[in-house]
């Protein structure tokens, strides 16, 4: 038997079969069946007729959207300044923003919660704002790194050519730097928006709340309603795929 590079794909194919395709098959089975194992569309209909699930979906989308916008507004200027500066230890400065990710997630959110309690006194006064703060604190490094990488790899001769053709720094930024750095921005958006739709740990630790899609799915499975929970997870997966495309 001759060895070829195709043989290297066998472990990956087995992994996909066991941990991607088979779980998806189980998800589809429970989503379109009832407690008796019979095919039904009631789980699908129930999602769009239940105001609780629709409200949670809208709230989750709003949190994810605002969190993503805030992360972009914070990360892009920072990444641009770092990549265009003449600091020798740029990687060390970038590492300072990644450093909090090395600390236990629960410990970080707990510390953030205590700080917000010290500032506000009662977290229930601004639930949406505090949720966005928690999500931004958690996902900001995932936005900084891809934008920083994309800007750092830009061909500076393009900026010089733009300036030779009469463009000032502002015009060169909007016509050269920004368009060429968009792949990094989109990569950061996908790594922030999609997890923020389902990241219930922040809400659980700040408010002990289930008002986000991840918590809602978990509550269905905790109540042994695997069929309803699977349908919600399947619809959320479909929404995420459409957004990604």
CSV table of C-alpha atoms in Angstrom, one decimal, residues 104-200:
chain,number,residue,atom,x,y,z
A,104,UNK,CA,-9.5,31.9,34.1
A,105,UNK,CA,-12.7,33.1,32.5
A,106,UNK,CA,-14.8,32.9,35.6
A,107,UNK,CA,-12.2,34.8,37.6
A,108,UNK,CA,-12.2,37.6,35.0
A,109,UNK,CA,-16.0,37.9,34.8
A,110,UNK,CA,-16.2,37.9,38.6
A,111,UNK,CA,-13.6,40.7,38.8
A,112,UNK,CA,-15.6,42.7,36.2
A,113,UNK,CA,-18.8,42.1,38.2
A,114,UNK,CA,-17.3,43.4,41.4
A,115,UNK,CA,-16.0,46.4,39.6
A,116,UNK,CA,-19.4,47.2,38.0
A,117,UNK,CA,-21.1,46.7,41.4
A,118,UNK,CA,-18.6,49.2,42.9
A,119,UNK,CA,-19.4,51.7,40.2
A,120,UNK,CA,-23.1,51.2,39.9
A,121,UNK,CA,-24.2,49.6,43.1
A,122,UNK,CA,-27.0,47.7,41.5
A,123,UNK,CA,-26.3,45.8,38.2
A,124,UNK,CA,-30.0,45.5,37.5
A,125,UNK,CA,-30.2,49.2,36.7
A,126,UNK,CA,-28.4,48.8,33.3
A,127,UNK,CA,-28.6,45.1,32.3
A,128,UNK,CA,-28.1,45.6,28.5
A,129,UNK,CA,-25.2,48.0,29.0
A,130,UNK,CA,-23.4,45.8,31.5
A,131,UNK,CA,-24.0,42.7,29.2
A,132,UNK,CA,-22.3,44.6,26.3
A,133,UNK,CA,-19.4,45.6,28.6
A,134,UNK,CA,-18.9,42.0,29.7
A,135,UNK,CA,-19.1,40.7,26.2
A,136,UNK,CA,-16.7,43.4,24.9
A,137,UNK,CA,-14.3,42.7,27.7
A,138,UNK,CA,-14.4,39.0,26.8
A,139,UNK,CA,-14.1,39.2,23.0
A,140,UNK,CA,-12.1,42.3,22.3
A,141,UNK,CA,-8.8,40.4,21.9
A,142,UNK,CA,-10.4,38.3,19.1
A,143,UNK,CA,-11.1,41.6,17.2
A,144,UNK,CA,-7.7,43.2,17.8
A,145,UNK,CA,-5.5,40.3,16.6
A,146,UNK,CA,-6.9,39.8,13.1
A,147,UNK,CA,-7.1,43.5,12.4
A,148,UNK,CA,-3.6,44.1,13.6
A,149,UNK,CA,-2.3,41.2,11.5
A,150,UNK,CA,-4.1,42.4,8.4
A,151,UNK,CA,-2.8,46.0,8.7
A,152,UNK,CA,0.7,44.8,9.6
A,153,UNK,CA,0.9,42.8,6.4
A,154,UNK,CA,-0.2,45.7,4.1
A,155,UNK,CA,2.2,46.6,1.3
A,156,UNK,CA,3.4,50.1,2.3
A,157,UNK,CA,4.5,50.8,-1.3
A,158,UNK,CA,0.7,51.1,-2.0
A,159,UNK,CA,0.4,54.0,0.5
A,160,UNK,CA,3.5,55.6,-1.0
A,161,UNK,CA,2.0,55.3,-4.5
A,162,UNK,CA,-1.3,56.8,-3.3
A,163,UNK,CA,0.6,59.8,-1.8
A,164,UNK,CA,2.7,60.2,-5.0
A,165,UNK,CA,-0.6,60.4,-6.9
A,166,UNK,CA,-1.8,63.3,-4.7
A,167,UNK,CA,-3.7,61.5,-1.9
A,168,UNK,CA,-3.3,62.9,1.5
A,169,UNK,CA,-3.1,60.7,4.6
A,170,UNK,CA,-6.9,60.7,5.2
A,171,UNK,CA,-7.6,59.8,1.5
A,172,UNK,CA,-4.9,57.1,1.5
A,173,UNK,CA,-6.4,55.6,4.7
A,174,UNK,CA,-9.9,55.4,3.4
A,175,UNK,CA,-9.0,54.3,-0.2
A,176,UNK,CA,-6.1,52.0,0.5
A,177,UNK,CA,-5.6,50.9,4.2
A,178,UNK,CA,-9.3,50.5,5.1
A,179,UNK,CA,-10.3,48.4,2.1
A,180,UNK,CA,-7.3,46.2,2.3
A,181,UNK,CA,-7.8,45.6,6.0
A,182,UNK,CA,-11.4,44.5,5.6
A,183,UNK,CA,-10.6,40.8,5.6
A,184,UNK,CA,-9.1,41.2,9.1
A,185,UNK,CA,-12.2,43.2,10.2
A,186,UNK,CA,-14.6,40.5,8.8
A,187,UNK,CA,-12.6,37.8,10.5
A,188,UNK,CA,-12.8,39.6,13.8
A,189,UNK,CA,-16.6,40.2,13.3
A,190,UNK,CA,-17.2,36.5,12.7
A,191,UNK,CA,-15.2,35.6,15.9
A,192,UNK,CA,-17.1,38.1,18.0
A,193,UNK,CA,-20.7,38.2,16.7
A,194,UNK,CA,-21.3,34.5,16.4
A,195,UNK,CA,-20.1,33.5,19.9
A,196,UNK,CA,-21.8,36.6,21.4
A,197,UNK,CA,-25.1,35.3,20.2
A,198,UNK,CA,-24.8,32.2,22.5
A,199,UNK,CA,-22.4,33.2,25.2
A,200,UNK,CA,-24.6,32.8,28.3
